[in-house]
CSV table of C-alpha atoms in Angstrom, one decimal:
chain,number,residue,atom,x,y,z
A,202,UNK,CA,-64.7,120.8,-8.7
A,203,UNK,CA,-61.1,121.1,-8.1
A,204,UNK,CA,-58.4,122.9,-11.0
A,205,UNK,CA,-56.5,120.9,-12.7
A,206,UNK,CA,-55.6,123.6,-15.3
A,207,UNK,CA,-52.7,125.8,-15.8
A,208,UNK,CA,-54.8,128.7,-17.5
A,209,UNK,CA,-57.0,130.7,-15.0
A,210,UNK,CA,-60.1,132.0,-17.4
A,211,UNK,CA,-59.8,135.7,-18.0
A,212,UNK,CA,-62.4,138.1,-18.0
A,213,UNK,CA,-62.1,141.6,-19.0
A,214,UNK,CA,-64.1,144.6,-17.6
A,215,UNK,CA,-64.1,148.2,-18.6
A,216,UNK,CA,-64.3,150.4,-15.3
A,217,UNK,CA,-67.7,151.1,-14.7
A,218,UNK,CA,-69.5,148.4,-16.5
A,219,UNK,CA,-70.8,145.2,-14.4
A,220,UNK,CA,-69.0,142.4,-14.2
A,221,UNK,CA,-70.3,138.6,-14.3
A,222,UNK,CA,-68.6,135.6,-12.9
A,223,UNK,CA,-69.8,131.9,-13.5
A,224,UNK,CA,-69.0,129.1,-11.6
A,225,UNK,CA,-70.7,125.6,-12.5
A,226,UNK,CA,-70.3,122.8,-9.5
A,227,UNK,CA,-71.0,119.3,-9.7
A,228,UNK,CA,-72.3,118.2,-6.5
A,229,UNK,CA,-76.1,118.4,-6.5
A,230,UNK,CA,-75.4,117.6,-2.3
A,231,UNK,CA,-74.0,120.5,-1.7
A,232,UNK,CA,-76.3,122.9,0.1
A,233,UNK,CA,-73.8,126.3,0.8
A,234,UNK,CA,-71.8,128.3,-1.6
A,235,UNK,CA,-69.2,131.1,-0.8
A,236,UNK,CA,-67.4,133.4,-3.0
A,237,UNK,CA,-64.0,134.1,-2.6
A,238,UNK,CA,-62.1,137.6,-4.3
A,239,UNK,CA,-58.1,136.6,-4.2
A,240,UNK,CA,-55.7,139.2,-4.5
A,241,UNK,CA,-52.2,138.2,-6.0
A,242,UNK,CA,-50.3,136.7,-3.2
A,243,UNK,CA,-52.9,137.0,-0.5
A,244,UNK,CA,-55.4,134.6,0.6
A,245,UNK,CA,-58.9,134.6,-0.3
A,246,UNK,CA,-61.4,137.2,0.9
A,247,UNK,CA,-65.4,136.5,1.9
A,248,UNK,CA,-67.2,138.1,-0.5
A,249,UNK,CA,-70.8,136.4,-0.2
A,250,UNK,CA,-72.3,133.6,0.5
A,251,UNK,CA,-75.8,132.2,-0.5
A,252,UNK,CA,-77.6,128.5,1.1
A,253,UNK,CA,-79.0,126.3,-1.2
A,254,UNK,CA,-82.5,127.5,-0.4
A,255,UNK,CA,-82.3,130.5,-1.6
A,256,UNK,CA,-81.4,131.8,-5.1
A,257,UNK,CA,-80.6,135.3,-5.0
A,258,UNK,CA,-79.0,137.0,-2.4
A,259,UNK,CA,-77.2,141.0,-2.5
A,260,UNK,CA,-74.4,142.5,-0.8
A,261,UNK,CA,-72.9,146.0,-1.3
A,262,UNK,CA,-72.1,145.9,-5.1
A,263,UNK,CA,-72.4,142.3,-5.3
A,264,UNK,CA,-74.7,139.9,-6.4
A,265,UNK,CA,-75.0,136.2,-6.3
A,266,UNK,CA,-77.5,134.1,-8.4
A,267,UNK,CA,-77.8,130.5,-7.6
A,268,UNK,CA,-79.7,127.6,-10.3
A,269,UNK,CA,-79.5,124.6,-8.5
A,270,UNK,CA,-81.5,123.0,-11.6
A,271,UNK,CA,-78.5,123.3,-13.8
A,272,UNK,CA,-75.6,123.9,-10.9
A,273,UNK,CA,-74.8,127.0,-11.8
A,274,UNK,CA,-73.8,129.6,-9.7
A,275,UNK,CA,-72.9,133.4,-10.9
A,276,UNK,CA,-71.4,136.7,-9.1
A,277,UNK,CA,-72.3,140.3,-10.2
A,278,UNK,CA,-70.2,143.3,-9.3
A,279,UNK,CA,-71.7,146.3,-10.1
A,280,UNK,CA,-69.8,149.5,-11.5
A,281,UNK,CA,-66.7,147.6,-11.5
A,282,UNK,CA,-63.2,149.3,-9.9
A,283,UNK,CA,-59.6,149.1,-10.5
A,284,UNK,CA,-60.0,147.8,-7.1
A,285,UNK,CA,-62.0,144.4,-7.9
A,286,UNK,CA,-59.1,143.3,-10.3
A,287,UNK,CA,-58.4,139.6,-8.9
A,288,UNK,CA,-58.5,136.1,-9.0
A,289,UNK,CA,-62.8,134.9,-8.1
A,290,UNK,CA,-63.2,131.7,-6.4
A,291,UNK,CA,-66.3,129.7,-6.2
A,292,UNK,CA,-66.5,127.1,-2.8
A,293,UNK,CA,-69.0,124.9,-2.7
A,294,UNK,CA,-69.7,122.3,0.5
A,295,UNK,CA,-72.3,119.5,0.8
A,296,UNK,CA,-74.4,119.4,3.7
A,297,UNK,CA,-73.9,118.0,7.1
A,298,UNK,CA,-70.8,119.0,9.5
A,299,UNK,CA,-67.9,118.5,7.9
A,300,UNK,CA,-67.8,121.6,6.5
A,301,UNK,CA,-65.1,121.1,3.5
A,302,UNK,CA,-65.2,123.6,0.8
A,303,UNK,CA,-64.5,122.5,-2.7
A,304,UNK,CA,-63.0,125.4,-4.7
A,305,UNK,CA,-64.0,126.0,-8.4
A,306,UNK,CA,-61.5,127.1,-11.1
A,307,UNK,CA,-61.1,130.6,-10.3
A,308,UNK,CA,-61.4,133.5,-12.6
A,309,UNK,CA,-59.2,136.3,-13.3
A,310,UNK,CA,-61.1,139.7,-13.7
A,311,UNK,CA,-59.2,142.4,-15.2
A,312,UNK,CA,-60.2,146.1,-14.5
A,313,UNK,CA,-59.6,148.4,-17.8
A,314,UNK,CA,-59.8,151.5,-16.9
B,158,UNK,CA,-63.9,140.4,13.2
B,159,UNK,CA,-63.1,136.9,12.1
B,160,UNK,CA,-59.5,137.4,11.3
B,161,UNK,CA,-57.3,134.9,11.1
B,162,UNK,CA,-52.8,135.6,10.9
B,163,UNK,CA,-50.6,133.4,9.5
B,164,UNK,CA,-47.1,133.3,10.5
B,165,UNK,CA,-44.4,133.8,8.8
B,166,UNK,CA,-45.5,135.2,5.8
B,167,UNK,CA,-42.7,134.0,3.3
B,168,UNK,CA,-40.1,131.3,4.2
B,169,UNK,CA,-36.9,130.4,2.6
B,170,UNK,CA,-35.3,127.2,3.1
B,171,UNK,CA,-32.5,124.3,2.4
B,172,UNK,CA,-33.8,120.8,1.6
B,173,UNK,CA,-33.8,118.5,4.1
B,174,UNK,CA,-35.0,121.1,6.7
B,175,UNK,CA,-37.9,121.6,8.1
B,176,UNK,CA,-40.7,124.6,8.3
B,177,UNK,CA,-43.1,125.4,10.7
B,178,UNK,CA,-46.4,127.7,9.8
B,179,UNK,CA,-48.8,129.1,12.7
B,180,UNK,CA,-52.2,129.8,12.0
B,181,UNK,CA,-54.4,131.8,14.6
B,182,UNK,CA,-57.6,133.1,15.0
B,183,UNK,CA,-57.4,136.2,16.2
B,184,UNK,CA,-60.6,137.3,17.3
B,185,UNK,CA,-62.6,134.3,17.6
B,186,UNK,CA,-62.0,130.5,18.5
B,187,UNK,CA,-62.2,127.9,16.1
B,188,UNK,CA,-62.8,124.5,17.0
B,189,UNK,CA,-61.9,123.1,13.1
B,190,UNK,CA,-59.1,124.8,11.1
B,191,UNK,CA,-58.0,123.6,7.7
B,192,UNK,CA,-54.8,123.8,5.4
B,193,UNK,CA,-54.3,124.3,1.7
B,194,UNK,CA,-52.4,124.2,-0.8
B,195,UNK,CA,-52.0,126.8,-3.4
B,196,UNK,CA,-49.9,126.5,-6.7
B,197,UNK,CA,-49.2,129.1,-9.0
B,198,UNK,CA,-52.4,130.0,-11.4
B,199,UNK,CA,-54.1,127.1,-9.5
B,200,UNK,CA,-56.9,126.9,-7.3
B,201,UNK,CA,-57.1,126.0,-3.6
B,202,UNK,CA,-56.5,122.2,-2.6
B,203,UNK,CA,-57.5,121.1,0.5
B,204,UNK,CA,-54.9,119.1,2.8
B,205,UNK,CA,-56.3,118.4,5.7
B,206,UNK,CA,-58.9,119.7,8.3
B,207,UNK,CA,-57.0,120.3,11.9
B,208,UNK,CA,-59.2,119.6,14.9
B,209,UNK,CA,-58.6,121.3,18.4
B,210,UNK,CA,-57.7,118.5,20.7
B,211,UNK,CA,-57.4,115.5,17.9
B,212,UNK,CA,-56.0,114.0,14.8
B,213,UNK,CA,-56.1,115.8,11.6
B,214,UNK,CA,-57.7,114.5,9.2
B,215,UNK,CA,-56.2,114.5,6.1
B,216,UNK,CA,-57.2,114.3,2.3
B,217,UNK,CA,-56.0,111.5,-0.2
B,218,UNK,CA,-52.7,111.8,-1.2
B,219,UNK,CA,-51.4,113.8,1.3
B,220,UNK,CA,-48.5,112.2,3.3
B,221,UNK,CA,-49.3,113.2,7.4
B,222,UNK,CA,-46.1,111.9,8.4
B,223,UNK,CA,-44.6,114.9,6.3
B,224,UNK,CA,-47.2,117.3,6.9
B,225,UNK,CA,-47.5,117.1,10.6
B,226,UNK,CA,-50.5,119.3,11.9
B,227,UNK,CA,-51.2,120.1,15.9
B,228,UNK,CA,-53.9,122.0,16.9
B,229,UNK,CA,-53.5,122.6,20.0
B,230,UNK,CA,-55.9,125.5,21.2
B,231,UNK,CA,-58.9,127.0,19.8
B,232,UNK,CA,-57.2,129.7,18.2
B,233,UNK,CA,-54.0,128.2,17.0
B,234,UNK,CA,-53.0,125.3,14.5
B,235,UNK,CA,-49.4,124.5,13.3
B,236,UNK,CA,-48.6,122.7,10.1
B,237,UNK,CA,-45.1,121.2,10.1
B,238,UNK,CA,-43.3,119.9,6.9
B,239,UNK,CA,-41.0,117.7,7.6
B,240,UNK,CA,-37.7,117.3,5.7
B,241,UNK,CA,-38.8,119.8,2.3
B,242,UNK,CA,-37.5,119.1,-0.5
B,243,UNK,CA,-38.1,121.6,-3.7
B,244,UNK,CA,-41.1,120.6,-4.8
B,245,UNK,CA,-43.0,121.2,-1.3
B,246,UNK,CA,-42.1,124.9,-2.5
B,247,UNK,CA,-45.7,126.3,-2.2
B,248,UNK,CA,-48.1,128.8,-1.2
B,249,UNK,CA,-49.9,127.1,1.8
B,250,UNK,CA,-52.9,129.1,3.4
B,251,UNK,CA,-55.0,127.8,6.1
B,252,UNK,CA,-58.8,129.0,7.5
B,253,UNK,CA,-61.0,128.9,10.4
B,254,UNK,CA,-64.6,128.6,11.1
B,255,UNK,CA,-66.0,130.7,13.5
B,256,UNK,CA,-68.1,128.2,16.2
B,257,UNK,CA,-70.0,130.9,17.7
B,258,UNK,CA,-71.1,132.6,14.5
B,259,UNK,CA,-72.3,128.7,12.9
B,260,UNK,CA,-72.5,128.2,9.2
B,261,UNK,CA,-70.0,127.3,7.5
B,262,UNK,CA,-68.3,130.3,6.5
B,263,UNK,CA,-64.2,129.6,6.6
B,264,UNK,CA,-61.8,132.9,7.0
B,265,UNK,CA,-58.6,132.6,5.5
B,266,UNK,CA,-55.2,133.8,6.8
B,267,UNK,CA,-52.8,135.9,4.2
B,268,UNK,CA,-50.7,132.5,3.3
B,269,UNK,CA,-47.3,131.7,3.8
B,270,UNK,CA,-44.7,131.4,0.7
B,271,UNK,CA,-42.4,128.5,1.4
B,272,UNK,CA,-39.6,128.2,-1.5
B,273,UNK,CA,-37.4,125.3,-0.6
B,274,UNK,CA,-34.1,125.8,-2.4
């Protein structure tokens, strides 16, 4: 659903370790999910995207994991980087044409090295 | 591919004025291009979706008499607001799907800063 909060959820990651993000939506319509990496002060990036009849799907690095039973959706990054340090957003959007993404929280991921 | 600009990148103005933002698509056209709204530590929230040759539609709660949108080619959307006062001071970022590639994919452009002083 949409943020409301102040407080972006942190997560901390030692360079080199894997890294998992969790996103829980709402709308048990929605049939295509996209993951967005947000770099401070620049607009969102593509990462991966997975359709609601499939629930795993792999990019370079990246992993996303989809539950429709619960409505849970999660990234992995693998061997984390410096580089990965950003704001995650999950998008969620119901099927049919219209196409509107709903954004999730967002989470900060922090690169130690 | 699929990259979309946004221009300008920052803006500063006086209240009262206002601010134009161009969106394009640079490589591809995009029949449906939407507008957001970023603010600080918050997520993305959807203004309105601009259609090529149409109305925008717009979300609840968001004035279109002060957020004027024209799309008027398949690679290029404008968002207009009108008369800003302070708290229109934003981060405001629009995307673009990519018709010929289908799905529902949306790019997004870098954003545009507007402070409103």
């Amino acid at each position: 659903g949409e943020s409301v909060g102040l407080h972006l959820p942190t997560l901390s990651v030692q360079e080199g370790d894997n890294s998992i993000i969790n996103c829980a939506y709402s709308n048990s319509a929605s049939d295509y999910f996209i993951w967005y990496k947000q770099e401070s002060g620049k607009g969102p990036q593509f990462i991966i995207d997975i359709r609601s009849n499939m629930d795993k799907r792999q990019g370079q690095r990246v992993t996303v994991l989809l539950n429709k039973t619960v409505k849970h959706l999660s990234l992995q990054i693998a061997a984390t980087q410096p580089g990965d340090s950003a704001v995650y957003f999950c998008a969620e959007t119901p099927s049919g044409t219209a196409s509107k993404l709903t954004f999730g929280t967002g989470t900060r991921l922090q690169v130690t090295l | 591919g699929a990259v979309v600009s946004q221009h300008p990148s920052w803006v500063i103005c006086k209240s009262g004025t206002s601010v134009k933002i161009e969106c394009r698509s640079l490589d591809f056209q995009a029949t449906t291009m939407f507008w957001y709204r970023q603010f600080p530590k918050q997520s993305l929230m959807l203004m309105a979706t601009s259609n090529e040759g149409s109305k925008a539609t717009y979300e609840q709660g968001v004035e279109k008499d002060k957020f004027l949108i024209n799309h008027a080619s398949l690679t290029l959307s404008t968002l207009t607001v009108t008369s800003a006062h302070p708290e229109d001071s934003s981060f405001y970022i629009c995307s673009a799907r990519d018709q010929d590639r289908g799905g529902k994919t949306q790019y997004f452009g870098p954003g545009t800063r507007l402070l409103v002083l």
